Coordinates of C-alpha atoms in Angstrom, one line a residue:
M44 CA -2.3 41.3 -29.2
S45 CA -5.7 42.9 -27.9
E46 CA -6.4 43.1 -24.2
M47 CA -9.2 40.6 -24.7
S48 CA -6.9 38.2 -26.4
E49 CA -4.5 38.5 -23.5
R50 CA -7.1 37.9 -21.0
L51 CA -8.4 34.7 -22.9
L52 CA -4.7 33.5 -23.1
R53 CA -4.1 34.0 -19.3
G54 CA -7.5 32.3 -18.6
T55 CA -6.8 29.2 -20.7
S56 CA -3.1 28.7 -20.5
K57 CA -1.0 27.2 -17.8
P58 CA 1.9 29.3 -16.7
C59 CA 5.3 27.8 -17.1
G60 CA 7.2 27.1 -14.0
V61 CA 11.0 27.6 -13.4
S62 CA 13.3 24.9 -14.7
A63 CA 13.6 21.8 -12.5
L64 CA 15.9 18.8 -12.6
L65 CA 15.6 15.2 -11.7
V66 CA 19.0 13.4 -11.4
L67 CA 19.3 9.6 -10.5
E68 CA 22.4 8.2 -8.9
D69 CA 23.4 6.2 -12.1
G70 CA 23.6 9.5 -13.9
A71 CA 20.3 9.6 -15.7
V72 CA 18.9 13.0 -16.0
F73 CA 15.3 14.2 -16.6
R74 CA 14.5 18.0 -17.1
G75 CA 11.1 19.6 -16.6
S76 CA 9.5 22.5 -14.9
S77 CA 8.5 23.2 -11.3
C78 CA 4.8 22.9 -10.7
A79 CA 4.6 23.2 -6.9
A80 CA 6.8 24.3 -4.1
D81 CA 10.5 25.4 -4.8
G82 CA 13.2 23.4 -3.1
E83 CA 15.8 20.4 -3.4
V84 CA 14.8 17.0 -2.1
F85 CA 16.4 13.6 -1.9
G86 CA 14.8 10.2 -1.9
E87 CA 14.3 6.9 -3.6
I88 CA 12.8 7.1 -6.9
C89 CA 9.8 4.9 -7.5
F90 CA 6.6 4.8 -9.6
N91 CA 2.9 4.1 -9.2
T92 CA 0.7 2.9 -11.9
S93 CA -2.7 4.0 -10.4
L94 CA -4.9 5.7 -13.0
E95 CA -6.8 7.7 -10.1
G96 CA -6.4 8.3 -6.3
Y97 CA -3.4 10.5 -6.6
L98 CA -4.3 12.5 -3.4
E99 CA -4.5 9.0 -1.6
V100 CA -1.1 8.1 -3.0
I101 CA 0.6 11.5 -2.2
T102 CA -0.8 11.4 1.4
D103 CA 0.1 7.7 2.1
P104 CA 2.6 7.6 5.0
S105 CA 4.0 4.5 3.3
Y106 CA 5.8 6.8 0.8
A107 CA 8.0 8.4 3.4
G108 CA 11.6 8.8 1.9
Q109 CA 10.4 8.5 -1.7
I110 CA 10.0 10.5 -4.9
I111 CA 7.0 9.2 -6.7
T112 CA 6.7 9.1 -10.3
M113 CA 2.9 8.7 -11.5
T114 CA 2.8 6.8 -14.6
Y115 CA -0.6 8.1 -15.7
P116 CA 0.0 11.1 -18.1
Q117 CA -2.3 13.8 -16.4
I118 CA -2.5 14.2 -12.8
G119 CA -4.8 16.4 -10.9
N120 CA -7.7 16.6 -13.3
Y121 CA -10.5 16.1 -10.7
G122 CA -8.8 18.2 -8.1
V123 CA -8.5 17.9 -4.3
N124 CA -11.0 17.1 -1.7
V125 CA -8.9 17.2 1.5
Q126 CA -11.4 14.8 3.3
D127 CA -9.8 12.0 1.0
A128 CA -6.3 12.6 2.4
Q129 CA -4.8 9.6 4.1
S130 CA -2.7 11.7 6.6
E131 CA -2.5 15.4 7.9
K132 CA 0.6 15.9 5.6
P133 CA 2.2 14.2 2.8
A134 CA 5.2 12.1 3.9
L135 CA 6.8 11.7 0.3
R136 CA 9.9 13.5 -0.7
G137 CA 8.8 14.7 -4.1
L138 CA 6.4 14.1 -7.0
V139 CA 7.2 13.6 -10.8
V140 CA 4.4 13.8 -13.3
R141 CA 3.9 14.3 -17.2
D142 CA 1.4 17.0 -16.8
L143 CA -0.2 18.5 -13.7
C144 CA -3.7 19.8 -14.2
T145 CA -4.3 23.4 -12.8
T146 CA -8.1 23.7 -13.8
P147 CA -9.8 20.6 -12.2
S148 CA -13.3 19.6 -12.8
N149 CA -15.2 17.7 -10.1
W150 CA -18.1 18.5 -7.7
R151 CA -16.2 17.4 -4.7
S152 CA -13.1 19.4 -5.5
T153 CA -12.2 22.2 -3.2
K154 CA -8.8 23.2 -4.8
S155 CA -6.4 22.3 -7.5
L156 CA -3.6 19.8 -6.9
P157 CA -0.8 22.5 -7.5
D158 CA -2.3 24.6 -4.9
Y159 CA -2.6 21.8 -2.5
L160 CA 1.1 20.7 -3.1
R161 CA 2.3 24.3 -2.5
E162 CA 0.4 24.6 0.7
K163 CA 2.1 21.4 2.0
N164 CA 5.6 22.5 0.5
V165 CA 5.8 19.5 -1.7
V166 CA 8.5 19.9 -4.5
A167 CA 7.2 18.5 -7.8
I168 CA 8.3 18.5 -11.5
E169 CA 6.1 18.2 -14.7
G170 CA 7.1 18.0 -18.3
V171 CA 9.2 14.7 -17.6
D172 CA 8.9 11.9 -20.1
T173 CA 7.6 9.6 -17.4
R174 CA 7.4 6.6 -19.7
A175 CA 11.0 6.8 -20.3
L176 CA 11.8 7.3 -16.6
V177 CA 9.7 4.2 -15.6
R178 CA 11.4 2.1 -18.2
H179 CA 14.8 3.3 -16.7
V180 CA 13.7 2.3 -13.2
R181 CA 12.4 -1.1 -14.4
D182 CA 15.6 -1.9 -16.2
H183 CA 18.1 -0.4 -13.5
G184 CA 16.1 -0.6 -10.5
A185 CA 15.2 1.6 -7.5
Q186 CA 17.9 4.0 -6.6
R187 CA 18.5 7.3 -4.8
A188 CA 17.5 10.5 -6.7
V189 CA 17.4 14.2 -6.3
L190 CA 14.7 16.7 -7.3
S191 CA 15.7 20.3 -7.4
T192 CA 14.3 23.7 -8.6
L193 CA 17.3 25.5 -7.1
D194 CA 20.1 23.9 -8.7
T195 CA 20.0 22.8 -12.4
D196 CA 23.6 21.8 -12.8
E197 CA 23.7 18.1 -13.7
A198 CA 27.2 17.5 -12.3
S199 CA 26.5 19.2 -9.0
L200 CA 23.3 17.3 -8.4
L201 CA 24.9 14.0 -9.4
A202 CA 27.5 14.5 -6.8
K203 CA 25.0 15.5 -4.2
V204 CA 22.7 12.5 -4.9
R205 CA 25.6 10.0 -4.7
A206 CA 26.5 11.6 -1.2
S207 CA 22.9 11.2 -0.1
E208 CA 21.5 8.7 2.4
S209 CA 20.0 5.4 1.3
I210 CA 16.4 4.5 2.7
V211 CA 17.9 0.9 3.3
G212 CA 18.4 0.5 7.0
L213 CA 16.5 3.6 7.8
N214 CA 13.5 3.3 10.2
L215 CA 11.2 5.5 8.4
A216 CA 8.1 4.0 10.3
A217 CA 9.2 5.9 13.3
T218 CA 9.0 9.2 11.3
V219 CA 5.4 8.8 10.4
S220 CA 3.9 6.8 13.4
C221 CA 1.7 8.4 16.1
E222 CA 3.4 10.0 19.0
K223 CA 1.0 8.6 21.7
T224 CA -1.9 6.1 22.1
Y225 CA -5.3 7.4 20.8
E226 CA -8.7 6.1 20.2
F227 CA -9.8 6.3 16.5
D228 CA -13.4 6.8 16.1
D229 CA -13.7 9.2 13.1
L230 CA -15.8 8.1 10.1
P231 CA -16.2 11.2 7.9
E232 CA -19.2 12.1 5.7
R233 CA -17.1 12.2 2.6
Q234 CA -18.5 8.8 1.2
A235 CA -21.9 9.0 3.0
F236 CA -23.5 9.2 -0.5
A237 CA -22.2 5.7 -1.3
V238 CA -21.2 3.8 2.0
T239 CA -23.6 2.7 4.6
S240 CA -23.1 3.4 8.3
A241 CA -20.8 1.4 10.5
G242 CA -22.2 -1.6 12.2
E243 CA -22.1 -2.7 15.9
R244 CA -18.6 -2.7 17.5
R245 CA -18.2 -6.2 18.4
H246 CA -14.3 -6.5 18.8
K247 CA -11.7 -4.5 20.5
V248 CA -8.6 -4.0 18.4
V249 CA -5.2 -2.4 19.1
A250 CA -3.6 -1.2 16.0
Y251 CA 0.2 -0.6 15.8
D252 CA 0.5 2.6 13.8
C253 CA 3.6 2.3 11.6
G254 CA 2.3 4.9 9.2
A255 CA -1.4 3.8 9.0
K256 CA -3.7 5.2 6.3
R257 CA -6.9 6.7 7.6
S258 CA -9.1 4.6 5.4
I259 CA -7.5 1.3 6.8
L260 CA -8.5 2.4 10.4
E261 CA -11.9 3.5 9.0
N262 CA -12.4 0.0 7.5
L263 CA -11.7 -1.7 10.8
L264 CA -14.5 0.6 12.2
R265 CA -16.8 -0.5 9.5
A266 CA -16.0 -4.1 10.1
G267 CA -17.4 -3.9 13.6
C268 CA -14.2 -2.9 15.6
S269 CA -13.4 -0.2 18.1
V270 CA -9.8 0.8 17.4
V271 CA -7.0 2.0 19.8
A272 CA -3.9 3.1 17.9
V273 CA -0.5 2.9 19.6
P274 CA 3.0 4.0 18.5
W275 CA 5.1 1.7 16.4
D276 CA 7.3 0.6 19.5
T277 CA 4.7 0.0 22.0
P278 CA 5.8 -2.9 24.4
A279 CA 3.6 -6.0 23.9
E280 CA 2.9 -5.9 27.7
E281 CA 1.1 -2.7 27.3
V282 CA -0.9 -3.8 24.4
L283 CA -2.0 -7.0 26.2
A284 CA -2.8 -5.1 29.4
M285 CA -5.6 -3.3 27.1
D286 CA -7.2 -6.8 26.8
P287 CA -7.8 -6.5 23.0
D288 CA -9.7 -9.1 21.1
G289 CA -7.2 -8.6 18.3
V290 CA -4.0 -6.8 17.3
F291 CA -3.7 -5.0 13.7
L292 CA -0.3 -4.2 12.3
S293 CA -0.5 -1.4 9.8
N294 CA 1.2 -0.5 6.7
G295 CA 4.2 1.8 6.9
P296 CA 7.3 2.9 5.0
G297 CA 10.8 1.7 4.4
D298 CA 13.1 -1.3 5.3
P299 CA 11.4 -3.7 7.7
E300 CA 14.8 -4.8 9.0
A301 CA 15.1 -1.3 10.7
V302 CA 11.7 -1.5 12.4
E303 CA 13.1 -3.9 15.3
G304 CA 11.0 -2.1 17.8
T305 CA 7.8 -3.4 16.1
Y306 CA 8.6 -7.0 15.2
T307 CA 10.3 -7.9 18.5
Q308 CA 7.0 -7.0 20.1
V309 CA 4.9 -8.8 17.6
E310 CA 7.0 -12.0 18.4
K311 CA 5.6 -11.6 22.0
L312 CA 2.0 -11.0 20.8
L313 CA 1.8 -14.1 18.3
G314 CA 0.0 -16.9 20.2
K315 CA -1.4 -14.7 22.9
V316 CA -4.1 -12.8 20.8
P317 CA -5.3 -12.8 17.2
V318 CA -3.1 -10.8 14.8
F319 CA -3.7 -9.4 11.3
G320 CA -0.9 -7.6 9.4
I321 CA -0.9 -5.8 6.2
C322 CA 2.1 -4.5 4.1
L323 CA 4.8 -3.5 6.6
G324 CA 2.6 -5.3 9.2
H325 CA 2.9 -8.4 7.1
Q326 CA 6.7 -8.1 7.1
M327 CA 6.7 -7.6 10.9
I328 CA 5.1 -10.9 11.4
C329 CA 7.5 -12.6 8.9
K330 CA 10.4 -11.0 10.8
A331 CA 9.0 -12.2 14.1
A332 CA 8.9 -15.6 12.6
G333 CA 12.6 -15.3 11.7
A334 CA 12.2 -14.9 7.9
E335 CA 14.4 -13.1 5.5
I336 CA 13.3 -10.0 3.7
E337 CA 14.6 -9.1 0.2
K338 CA 14.7 -5.6 -1.4
L339 CA 12.7 -5.9 -4.7
K340 CA 14.2 -4.4 -7.8
F341 CA 11.7 -1.7 -8.2
G342 CA 8.8 -2.6 -5.8
H343 CA 5.0 -3.0 -6.3
R344 CA 3.0 0.2 -6.3
G345 CA -0.3 0.8 -7.9
G346 CA -4.0 -0.4 -7.9
N347 CA -3.7 -3.3 -10.5
H348 CA -1.6 -6.0 -9.2
P349 CA -3.1 -9.6 -9.6
V350 CA -2.7 -11.8 -6.7
M351 CA -4.1 -15.3 -6.4
N352 CA -5.6 -16.6 -3.2
L353 CA -4.2 -20.1 -3.3
L354 CA -6.9 -21.2 -0.8
T355 CA -9.8 -20.5 -3.2
G356 CA -8.2 -20.1 -6.7
R357 CA -9.7 -16.7 -7.0
V358 CA -7.6 -13.8 -8.4
E359 CA -7.8 -10.4 -6.6
I360 CA -6.8 -7.1 -8.3
T361 CA -5.0 -5.4 -5.5
A362 CA -3.6 -2.0 -4.4
Q363 CA 0.1 -2.3 -3.3
N364 CA 2.9 0.0 -2.0
H365 CA 6.1 -1.7 -0.9
G366 CA 9.8 -2.1 -2.0
F367 CA 10.6 -5.2 0.2
G368 CA 9.2 -8.7 0.3
L369 CA 9.1 -11.9 2.0
L370 CA 11.4 -14.9 1.0
F371 CA 9.0 -17.6 1.6
P372 CA 11.5 -20.4 1.8
S373 CA 13.2 -18.6 4.7
L374 CA 10.2 -19.3 7.0
G375 CA 11.1 -23.1 7.1
T376 CA 11.0 -26.3 5.3
L377 CA 8.2 -27.7 3.3
V378 CA 5.8 -30.2 5.0
P379 CA 5.2 -32.6 2.1
E380 CA 2.0 -34.1 3.2
L381 CA 0.3 -30.6 3.4
S382 CA 2.1 -29.4 0.2
G383 CA 0.8 -31.6 -2.5
G384 CA 3.5 -34.1 -1.8
F385 CA 6.3 -31.6 -2.9
K386 CA 9.4 -31.7 -0.9
G387 CA 11.4 -28.8 -2.2
H388 CA 10.8 -25.0 -2.4
E389 CA 10.2 -23.2 -5.6
E390 CA 11.9 -20.0 -6.3
D391 CA 9.0 -18.8 -8.5
L392 CA 5.9 -19.0 -6.2
R393 CA 3.6 -19.0 -9.4
F394 CA 4.4 -22.7 -9.4
W395 CA 1.9 -23.1 -6.5
A396 CA -0.6 -21.0 -8.3
R397 CA -0.5 -23.2 -11.4
S398 CA -0.5 -26.4 -9.2
R399 CA -3.5 -25.0 -7.1
I400 CA -1.7 -25.8 -3.9
A401 CA -1.2 -23.7 -0.8
P402 CA 2.1 -25.0 0.6
V403 CA 2.9 -25.4 4.3
V404 CA 6.2 -24.9 6.1
Q405 CA 7.5 -25.9 9.4
N406 CA 8.7 -22.9 11.3
E407 CA 10.9 -23.2 14.3
K408 CA 9.1 -20.5 16.2
F409 CA 5.4 -20.7 15.5
G410 CA 4.7 -24.1 13.9
R411 CA 3.1 -24.6 10.6
I412 CA 2.7 -21.6 8.3
R413 CA 0.9 -21.6 5.0
L414 CA 1.5 -19.6 1.9
T415 CA -2.1 -18.1 1.0
H416 CA -1.4 -15.5 -1.7
V417 CA 1.0 -15.2 -4.6
N418 CA 1.7 -12.3 -7.0
L419 CA 0.9 -13.3 -10.5
N420 CA 3.2 -10.5 -12.0
D421 CA 6.4 -11.7 -10.5
G422 CA 5.7 -14.8 -8.4
T423 CA 6.5 -13.3 -5.1
A424 CA 4.8 -14.0 -1.6
E425 CA 1.8 -11.9 -0.9
G426 CA 0.2 -13.6 2.1
I427 CA 0.6 -16.1 4.9
A428 CA -1.6 -17.8 7.6
L429 CA -0.1 -19.3 10.7
L430 CA -2.0 -22.5 11.3
D431 CA -1.1 -23.3 14.9
I432 CA -1.8 -19.9 16.2
P433 CA -4.3 -17.2 15.2
A434 CA -2.6 -14.9 12.9
F435 CA -2.5 -14.1 9.1
S436 CA -1.1 -11.3 6.9
V437 CA -1.0 -9.9 3.2
Q438 CA 1.5 -7.8 1.6
Y439 CA -1.0 -5.5 -0.1
H440 CA -3.5 -2.8 1.0
P441 CA -7.1 -4.3 1.2
E442 CA -8.9 -0.9 1.8
A443 CA -9.0 0.3 -1.8
S444 CA -7.7 3.9 -1.1
P445 CA -6.9 4.0 -3.8
G446 CA -7.7 0.9 -5.8
P447 CA -10.1 -2.1 -6.2
T448 CA -12.3 -3.6 -3.4
D449 CA -11.4 -7.2 -4.3
A450 CA -9.5 -7.6 -1.0
H451 CA -12.1 -6.0 1.4
Y452 CA -12.9 -9.5 2.7
L453 CA -9.9 -9.6 4.7
F454 CA -11.3 -7.2 7.2
T455 CA -14.2 -9.6 7.5
A456 CA -11.7 -12.4 7.9
F457 CA -10.1 -10.6 10.7
G458 CA -13.4 -10.5 12.6
R459 CA -14.1 -14.1 12.1
L460 CA -10.5 -15.0 13.2
M461 CA -11.3 -13.0 16.5
D462 CA -14.5 -14.9 16.8
G463 CA -12.4 -18.1 17.0
R464 CA -13.4 -19.5 13.5
D465 CA -11.1 -21.8 11.8
D466 CA -12.6 -21.0 8.3
Y467 CA -12.0 -17.2 8.7
L468 CA -10.5 -16.9 5.3
D469 CA -13.2 -19.1 3.6
I470 CA -15.2 -16.0 2.2
D471 CA -16.9 -15.3 -1.1
I472 CA -15.0 -12.3 -2.1
A473 CA -17.4 -11.4 -4.9
A474 CA -20.2 -11.1 -2.3
D475 CA -18.2 -9.4 0.4
R476 CA -16.8 -6.6 -1.7
L477 CA -20.4 -5.4 -2.3
A478 CA -21.1 -5.3 1.5
G479 CA -21.6 -1.9 2.8
W480 CA -21.9 0.0 -0.6
T481 CA -25.4 1.6 -1.7
F482 CA -24.7 1.7 -5.3
G483 CA -27.8 0.1 -6.6
D484 CA -29.6 -2.9 -4.9
V485 CA -26.8 -5.1 -3.8
T486 CA -29.2 -7.4 -2.0
E487 CA -30.2 -9.0 -5.2
T488 CA -29.0 -12.7 -5.5
I489 CA -26.1 -13.1 -7.8
E490 CA -26.2 -16.1 -9.9
V491 CA -22.6 -17.7 -10.1
K492 CA -22.5 -20.0 -13.3
P493 CA -20.1 -23.0 -13.1
A494 CA -16.9 -22.8 -15.2
M495 CA -17.0 -23.8 -18.7
T496 CA -15.8 -27.3 -19.1
E497 CA -13.5 -28.5 -22.1
G498 CA -15.5 -28.5 -25.3
G499 CA -18.6 -27.0 -23.6
R500 CA -20.4 -23.8 -24.3

């Protein structure tokens, strides 16, 4: 081969990494090649179905303790802009992809994803049949896994993973929370070309940082809030002494049962100040109310999960990242006169979506609680509103990093709750999702046509 041919080959071909192995605790084995840092890591295997936003996924603190499989076949093709990172360093244990792009193309890219992963010492494997891996996890459930570039002996790794620690019962939120209270007032210029400036700060919000993504706190700023973040176990008395207009409970990783230092404080806050929780924060409100939390078979992770708002009948396409979920019947007994006359709970909550009813239960601690949102994929609970005190929560991420903007209205709803409005969730989500963006003229009136009647055109 000529020197020129060799140069062309080096410039257009991706070098092959050393052998790497992914072994699950049930004995499933997936071989591939190392494409980032060398090492051996243990965690719970999971998968994310997002088509884009891989950097936001990788830097989401909610992935602490997990090995992420990306279902989209090529990851890294638009590179990395570190301004899009959701935390200073990735909290995940490892990354699994079909193909990792080494030559990205994007005007905002500052480096390739493989380079970024090596800088952050993230162990990753490519060349894996991710479709087969995802099918296996869907059939057999989430489980412990080991990813290694150092040991490629199947029997050795299987013994190691079966001896490894489960994330069930671990307080992973404590590992990714802030160490001390701080004021968050940072709106970077990364989206200045598309997003308008933040408005007047009308509300003071204290945010429990259980692993908060930057973009969530940024959205609170854009919704007119000043934000003070506090560690996951900050006593309620200290929070109330700050005299906030509202308290926000952030996303976070792992088993909510283990985050007692947060939900015991939330129990003291409910009824004394408006509260809004998302993801783990939603589970903290549920735990404070005495609810049971179940571990889902393989969780919800991705930017394409359909959720029905039972109050409006609108369907939101949502971004999600959680492996545990609320058992709605455990909140209390149904109130028939507020639940369409129905007296018994339904295991599949899509019953309420089909019936167009937002059922209400009587909770022993906090009075009436309404189911507001339901997942249309599997019929699990996605949101609640406490009717006798100012508090509500959702299981998903409303800030669209990554994912759709359908649920952005929840930040507006929080502001309205702090204003004392009873109709805080009565919002046109189609109009709200355009607020603050400068793509085209969004001030133009949008005509909403009535739904087609039977036999009509």
